[in-house]
mmCIF file of C-alpha atoms in Angstrom:
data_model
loop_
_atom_site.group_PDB
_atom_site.id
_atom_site.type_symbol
_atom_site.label_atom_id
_atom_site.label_comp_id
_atom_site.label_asym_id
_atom_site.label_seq_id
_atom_site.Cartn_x
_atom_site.Cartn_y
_atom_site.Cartn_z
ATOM 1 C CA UNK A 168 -73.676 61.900 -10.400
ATOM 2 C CA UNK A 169 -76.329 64.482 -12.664
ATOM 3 C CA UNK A 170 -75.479 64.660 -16.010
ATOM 4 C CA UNK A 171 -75.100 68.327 -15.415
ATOM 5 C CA UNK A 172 -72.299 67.779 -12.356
ATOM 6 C CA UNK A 173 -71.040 65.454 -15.154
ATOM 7 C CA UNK A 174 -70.539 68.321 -17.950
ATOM 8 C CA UNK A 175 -69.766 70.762 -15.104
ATOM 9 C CA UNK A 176 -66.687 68.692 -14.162
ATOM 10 C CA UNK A 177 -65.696 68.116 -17.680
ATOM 11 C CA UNK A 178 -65.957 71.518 -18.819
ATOM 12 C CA UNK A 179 -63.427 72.727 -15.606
ATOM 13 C CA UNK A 180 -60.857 69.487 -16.565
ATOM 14 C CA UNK A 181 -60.576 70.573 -20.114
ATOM 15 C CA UNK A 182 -60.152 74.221 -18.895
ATOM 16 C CA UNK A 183 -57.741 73.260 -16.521
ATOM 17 C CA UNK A 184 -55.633 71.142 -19.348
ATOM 18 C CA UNK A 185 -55.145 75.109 -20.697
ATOM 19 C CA UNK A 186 -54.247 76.648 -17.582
ATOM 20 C CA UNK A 187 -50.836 78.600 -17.480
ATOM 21 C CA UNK A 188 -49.836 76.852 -14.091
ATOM 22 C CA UNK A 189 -48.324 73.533 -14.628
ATOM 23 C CA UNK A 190 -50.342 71.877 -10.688
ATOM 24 C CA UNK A 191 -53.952 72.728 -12.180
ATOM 25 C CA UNK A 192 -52.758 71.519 -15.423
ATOM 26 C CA UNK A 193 -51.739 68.189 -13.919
ATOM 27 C CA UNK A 194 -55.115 68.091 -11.556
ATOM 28 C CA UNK A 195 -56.819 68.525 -14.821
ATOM 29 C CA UNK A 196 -55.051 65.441 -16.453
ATOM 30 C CA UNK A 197 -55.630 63.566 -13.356
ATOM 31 C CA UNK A 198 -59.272 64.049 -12.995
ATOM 32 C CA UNK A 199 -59.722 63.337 -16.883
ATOM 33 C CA UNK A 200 -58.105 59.848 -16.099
ATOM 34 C CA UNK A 201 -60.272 59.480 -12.830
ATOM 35 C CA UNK A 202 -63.607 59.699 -14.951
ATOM 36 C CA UNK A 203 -63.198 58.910 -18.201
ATOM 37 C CA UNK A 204 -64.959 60.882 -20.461
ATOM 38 C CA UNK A 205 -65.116 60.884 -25.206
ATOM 39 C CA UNK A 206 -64.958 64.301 -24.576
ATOM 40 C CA UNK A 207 -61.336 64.383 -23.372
ATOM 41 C CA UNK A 208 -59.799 62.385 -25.648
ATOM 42 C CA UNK A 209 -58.738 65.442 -28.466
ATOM 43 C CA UNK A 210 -57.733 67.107 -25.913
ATOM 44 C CA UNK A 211 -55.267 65.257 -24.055
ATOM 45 C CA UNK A 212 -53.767 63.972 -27.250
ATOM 46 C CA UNK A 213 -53.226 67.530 -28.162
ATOM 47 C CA UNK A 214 -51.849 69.204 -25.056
ATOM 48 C CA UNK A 215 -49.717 66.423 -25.295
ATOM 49 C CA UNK A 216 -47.961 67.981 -28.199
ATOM 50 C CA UNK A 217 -47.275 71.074 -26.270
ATOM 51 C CA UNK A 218 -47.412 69.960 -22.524
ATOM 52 C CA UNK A 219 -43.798 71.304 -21.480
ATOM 53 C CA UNK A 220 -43.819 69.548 -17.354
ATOM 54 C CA UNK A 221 -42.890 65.763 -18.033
ATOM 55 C CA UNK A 222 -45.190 65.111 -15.156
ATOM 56 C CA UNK A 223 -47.835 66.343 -16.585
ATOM 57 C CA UNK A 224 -47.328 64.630 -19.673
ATOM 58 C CA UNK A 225 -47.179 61.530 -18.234
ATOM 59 C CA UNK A 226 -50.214 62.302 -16.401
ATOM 60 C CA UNK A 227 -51.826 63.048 -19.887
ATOM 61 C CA UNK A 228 -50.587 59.331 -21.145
ATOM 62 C CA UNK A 229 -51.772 57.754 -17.822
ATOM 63 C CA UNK A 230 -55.326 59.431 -18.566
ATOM 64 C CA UNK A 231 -55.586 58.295 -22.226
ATOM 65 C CA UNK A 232 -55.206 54.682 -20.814
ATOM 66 C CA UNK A 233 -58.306 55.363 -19.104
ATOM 67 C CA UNK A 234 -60.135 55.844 -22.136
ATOM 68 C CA UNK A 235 -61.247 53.033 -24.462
ATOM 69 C CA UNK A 236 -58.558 52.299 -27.435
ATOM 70 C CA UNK A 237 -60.863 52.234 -29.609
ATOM 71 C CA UNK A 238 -61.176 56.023 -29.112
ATOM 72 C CA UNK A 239 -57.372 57.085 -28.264
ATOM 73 C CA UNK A 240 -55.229 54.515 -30.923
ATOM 74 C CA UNK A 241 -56.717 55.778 -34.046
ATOM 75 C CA UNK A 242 -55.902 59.493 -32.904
ATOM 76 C CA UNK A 243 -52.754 58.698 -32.085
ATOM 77 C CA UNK A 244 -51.893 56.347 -34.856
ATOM 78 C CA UNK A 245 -52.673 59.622 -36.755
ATOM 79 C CA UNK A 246 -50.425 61.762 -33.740
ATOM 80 C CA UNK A 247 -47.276 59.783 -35.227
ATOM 81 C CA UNK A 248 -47.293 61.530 -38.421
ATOM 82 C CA UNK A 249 -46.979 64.654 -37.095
ATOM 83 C CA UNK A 250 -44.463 67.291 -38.063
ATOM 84 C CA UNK A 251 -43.714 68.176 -34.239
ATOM 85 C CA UNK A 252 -41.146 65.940 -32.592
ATOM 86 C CA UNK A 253 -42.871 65.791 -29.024
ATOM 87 C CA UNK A 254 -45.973 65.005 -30.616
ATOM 88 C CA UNK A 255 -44.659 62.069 -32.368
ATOM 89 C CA UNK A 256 -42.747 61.304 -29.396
ATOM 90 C CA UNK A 257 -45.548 61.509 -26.723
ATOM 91 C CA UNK A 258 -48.465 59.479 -28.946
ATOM 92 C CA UNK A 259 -45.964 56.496 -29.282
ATOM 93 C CA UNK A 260 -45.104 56.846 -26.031
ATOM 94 C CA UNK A 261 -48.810 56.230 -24.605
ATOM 95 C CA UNK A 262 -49.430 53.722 -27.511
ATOM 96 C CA UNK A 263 -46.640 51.662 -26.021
ATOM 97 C CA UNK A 264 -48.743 52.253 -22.502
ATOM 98 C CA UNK A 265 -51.517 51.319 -24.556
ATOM 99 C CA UNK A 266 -50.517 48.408 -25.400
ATOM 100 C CA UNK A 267 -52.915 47.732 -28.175
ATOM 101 C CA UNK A 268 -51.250 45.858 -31.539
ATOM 102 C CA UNK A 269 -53.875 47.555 -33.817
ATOM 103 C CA UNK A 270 -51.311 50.265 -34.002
ATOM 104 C CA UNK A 271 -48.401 48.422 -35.056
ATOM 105 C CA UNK A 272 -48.564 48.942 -38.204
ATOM 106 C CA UNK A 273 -47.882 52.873 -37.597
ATOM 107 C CA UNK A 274 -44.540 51.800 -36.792
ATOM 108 C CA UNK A 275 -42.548 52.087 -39.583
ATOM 109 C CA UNK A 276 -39.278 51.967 -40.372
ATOM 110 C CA UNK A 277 -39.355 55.802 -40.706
ATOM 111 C CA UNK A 278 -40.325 56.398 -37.102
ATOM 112 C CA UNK A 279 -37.726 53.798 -36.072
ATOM 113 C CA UNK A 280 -35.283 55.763 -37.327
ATOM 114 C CA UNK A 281 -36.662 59.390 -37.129
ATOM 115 C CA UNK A 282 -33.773 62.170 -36.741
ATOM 116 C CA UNK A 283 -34.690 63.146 -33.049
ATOM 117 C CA UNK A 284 -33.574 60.986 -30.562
ATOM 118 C CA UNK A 285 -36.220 61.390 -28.576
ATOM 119 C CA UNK A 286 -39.008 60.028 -31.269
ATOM 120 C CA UNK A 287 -36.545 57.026 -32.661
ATOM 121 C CA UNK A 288 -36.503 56.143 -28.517
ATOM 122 C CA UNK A 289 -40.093 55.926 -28.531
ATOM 123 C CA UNK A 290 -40.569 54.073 -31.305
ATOM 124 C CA UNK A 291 -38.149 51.651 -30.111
ATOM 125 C CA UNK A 292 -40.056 50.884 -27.017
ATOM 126 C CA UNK A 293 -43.473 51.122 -28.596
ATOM 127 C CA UNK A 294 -41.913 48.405 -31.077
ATOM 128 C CA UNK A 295 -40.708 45.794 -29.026
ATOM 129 C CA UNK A 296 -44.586 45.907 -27.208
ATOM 130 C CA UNK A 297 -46.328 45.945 -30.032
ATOM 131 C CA UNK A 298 -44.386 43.897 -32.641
ATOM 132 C CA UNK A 299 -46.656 40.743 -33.485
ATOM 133 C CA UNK A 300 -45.888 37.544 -33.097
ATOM 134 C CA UNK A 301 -43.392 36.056 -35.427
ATOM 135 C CA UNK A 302 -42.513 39.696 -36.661
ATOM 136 C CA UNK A 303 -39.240 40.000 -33.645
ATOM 137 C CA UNK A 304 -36.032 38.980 -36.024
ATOM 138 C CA UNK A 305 -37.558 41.239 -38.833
ATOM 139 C CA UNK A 306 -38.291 43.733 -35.950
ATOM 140 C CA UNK A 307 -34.071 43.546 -34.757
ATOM 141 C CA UNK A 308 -33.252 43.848 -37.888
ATOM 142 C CA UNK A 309 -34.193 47.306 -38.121
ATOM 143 C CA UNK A 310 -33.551 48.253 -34.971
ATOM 144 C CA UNK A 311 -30.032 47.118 -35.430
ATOM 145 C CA UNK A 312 -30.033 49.991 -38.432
ATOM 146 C CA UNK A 313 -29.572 52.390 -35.017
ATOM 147 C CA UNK A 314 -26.795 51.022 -33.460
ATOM 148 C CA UNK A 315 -24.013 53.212 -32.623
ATOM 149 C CA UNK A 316 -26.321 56.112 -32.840
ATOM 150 C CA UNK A 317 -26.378 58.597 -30.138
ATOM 151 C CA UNK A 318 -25.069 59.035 -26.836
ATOM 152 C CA UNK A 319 -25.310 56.633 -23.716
ATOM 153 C CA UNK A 320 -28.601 57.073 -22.807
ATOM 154 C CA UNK A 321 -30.109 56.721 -26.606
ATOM 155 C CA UNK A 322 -27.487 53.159 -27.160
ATOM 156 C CA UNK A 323 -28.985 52.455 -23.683
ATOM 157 C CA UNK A 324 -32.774 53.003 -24.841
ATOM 158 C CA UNK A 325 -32.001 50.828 -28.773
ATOM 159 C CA UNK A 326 -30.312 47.913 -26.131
ATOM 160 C CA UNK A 327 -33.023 47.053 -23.653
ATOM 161 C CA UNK A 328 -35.568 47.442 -26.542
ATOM 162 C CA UNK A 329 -33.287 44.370 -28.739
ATOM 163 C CA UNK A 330 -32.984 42.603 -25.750
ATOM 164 C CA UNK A 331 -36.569 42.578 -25.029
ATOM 165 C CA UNK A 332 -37.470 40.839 -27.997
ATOM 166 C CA UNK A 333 -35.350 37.382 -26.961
ATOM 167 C CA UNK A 334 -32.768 35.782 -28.337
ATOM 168 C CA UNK A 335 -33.989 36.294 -32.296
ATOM 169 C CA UNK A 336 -31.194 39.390 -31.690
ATOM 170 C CA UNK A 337 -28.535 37.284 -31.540
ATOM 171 C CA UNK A 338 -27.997 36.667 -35.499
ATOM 172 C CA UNK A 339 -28.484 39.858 -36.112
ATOM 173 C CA UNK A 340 -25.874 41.193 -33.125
ATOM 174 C CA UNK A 341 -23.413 39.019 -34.528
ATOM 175 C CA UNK A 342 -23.372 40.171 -38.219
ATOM 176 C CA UNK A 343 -23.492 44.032 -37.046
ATOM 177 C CA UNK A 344 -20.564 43.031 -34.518
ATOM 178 C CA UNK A 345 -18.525 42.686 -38.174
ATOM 179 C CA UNK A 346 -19.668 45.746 -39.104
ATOM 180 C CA UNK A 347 -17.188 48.739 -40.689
ATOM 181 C CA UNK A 348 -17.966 51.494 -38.117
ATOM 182 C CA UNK A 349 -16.254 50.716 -34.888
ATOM 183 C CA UNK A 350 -19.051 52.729 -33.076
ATOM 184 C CA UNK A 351 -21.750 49.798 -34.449
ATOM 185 C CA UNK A 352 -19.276 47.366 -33.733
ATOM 186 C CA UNK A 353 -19.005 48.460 -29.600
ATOM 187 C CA UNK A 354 -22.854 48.568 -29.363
ATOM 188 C CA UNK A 355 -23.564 45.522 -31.241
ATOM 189 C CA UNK A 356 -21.095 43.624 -28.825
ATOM 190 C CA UNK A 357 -22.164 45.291 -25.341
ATOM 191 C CA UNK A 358 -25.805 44.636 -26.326
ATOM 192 C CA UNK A 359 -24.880 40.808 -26.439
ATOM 193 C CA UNK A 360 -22.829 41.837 -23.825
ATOM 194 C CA UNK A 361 -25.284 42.811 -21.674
ATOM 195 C CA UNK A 362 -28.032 40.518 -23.115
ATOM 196 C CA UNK A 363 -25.726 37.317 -21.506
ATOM 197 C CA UNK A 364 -25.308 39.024 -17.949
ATOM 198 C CA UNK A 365 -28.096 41.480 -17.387
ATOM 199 C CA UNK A 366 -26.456 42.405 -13.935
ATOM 200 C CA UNK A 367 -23.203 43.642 -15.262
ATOM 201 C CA UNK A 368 -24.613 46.956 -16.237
ATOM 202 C CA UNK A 369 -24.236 48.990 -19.480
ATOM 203 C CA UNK A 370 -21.133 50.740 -19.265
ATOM 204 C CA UNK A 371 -19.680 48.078 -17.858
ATOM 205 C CA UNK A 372 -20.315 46.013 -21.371
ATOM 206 C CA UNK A 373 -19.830 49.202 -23.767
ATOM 207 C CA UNK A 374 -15.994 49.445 -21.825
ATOM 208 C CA UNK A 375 -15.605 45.312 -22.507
ATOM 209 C CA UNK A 376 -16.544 45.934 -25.864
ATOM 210 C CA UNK A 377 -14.612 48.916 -26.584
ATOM 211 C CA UNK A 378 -11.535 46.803 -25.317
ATOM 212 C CA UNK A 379 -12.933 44.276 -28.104
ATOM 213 C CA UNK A 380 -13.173 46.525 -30.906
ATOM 214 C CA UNK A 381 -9.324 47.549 -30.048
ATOM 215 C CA UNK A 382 -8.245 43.952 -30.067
ATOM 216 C CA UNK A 383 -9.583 43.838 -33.540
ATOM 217 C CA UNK A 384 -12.244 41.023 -32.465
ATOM 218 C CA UNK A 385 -15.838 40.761 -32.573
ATOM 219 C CA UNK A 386 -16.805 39.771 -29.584
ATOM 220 C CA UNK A 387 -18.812 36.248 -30.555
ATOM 221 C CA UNK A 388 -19.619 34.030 -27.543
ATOM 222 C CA UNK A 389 -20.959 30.369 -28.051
ATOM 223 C CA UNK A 390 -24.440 29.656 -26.763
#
């Protein structure tokens, strides 16, 4: 390929990433992931504050994969401070399909807990793949800070992302299954819940637990 074709094709993806209909906008994405290219990198990461079609957004992530981390992680390590919530939410997002532990320390406690659901979501999942070695029972401890928060699908989301990180959760399930709040008290339990018997399903273990709570127990299993 001539370096001209080159810029030719990299001057129509980067228009494209502007156009008003949402199938060029996603062509646009996909050929910036196709051939990688320094010059798409500020781009993506900022129609990804603004993209409104999930596809396309997660066309945008898929195509900042394609680009070297060296380029993407510090821009969106700088991404998570933003004052929009989809920007936040979208750069941790692609840092957790990144997958690079440089950024971890962008994670902070304030993200983990940020006031959109959304954002704290992302975080969560970004966490648990980034979190280094070691790091896990300081990492649950946080997280646990969340539980009872939200509705089904955000307790869902703050679940899978303490179960992923092994069975360091289990001290910390087991202190927040004492906890005042009967809401923390049902999601500490069905997260153990559903950490022993992965196949039972969520609402199956937030219904045991809520029977739990009722009983006035905790829900502590030996093991």
């Amino acid at each position: 390929m001539t370096m001209a074709k080159q810029d030719t094709d990299a001057t129509r993806a980067l228009q494209g990433l502007e156009d008003g209909r949402s199938s060029v906008r996603l062509r646009a994405a996909l050929a910036a992931g196709t051939n990688p290219d320094p010059r798409f990198v500020d781009k993506l990461i900022e129609r990804c504050a603004i993209e409104p079609e999930f596809s396309v957004r997660e066309t945008l992530t898929w195509a900042l994969t394609r680009h070297s981390p060296s380029l993407t992680v510090p821009e969106l390590v700088d991404e998570v401070r933003s004052e929009r919530t989809q920007a936040r939410s979208q750069a941790l997002h692609t840092l957790s399909k990144i997958g690079d532990r440089r950024a971890w320390p962008a994670i902070t406690r304030t993200l983990l807990s940020d006031a959109d659901d959304e954002v704290a979501r992302s975080a969560w999942r970004a966490a648990v793949v980034l979190v280094p070695e070691g790091e896990e029972a300081a990492l649950a401890g946080v997280l646990a800070t969340q539980l009872g928060r939200g509705g089904r699908e955000t307790q869902l989301s703050l679940s899978r992302a303490l179960i992923a990180l092994g069975e360091v959760i289990l001290t910390t399930l087991r202190t927040a299954a004492t906890d005042p709040a009967p809401r923390v008290r049902q999601h500490a339990i069905a997260t153990e819940r559903l950490w022993r018997d992965p196949d039972a399903g969520f609402e199956f273990a937030v219904e045991e637990a809520k029977r739990v709570v009722a009983l006035g127990g905790r829900g502590q299993e030996g093991g």
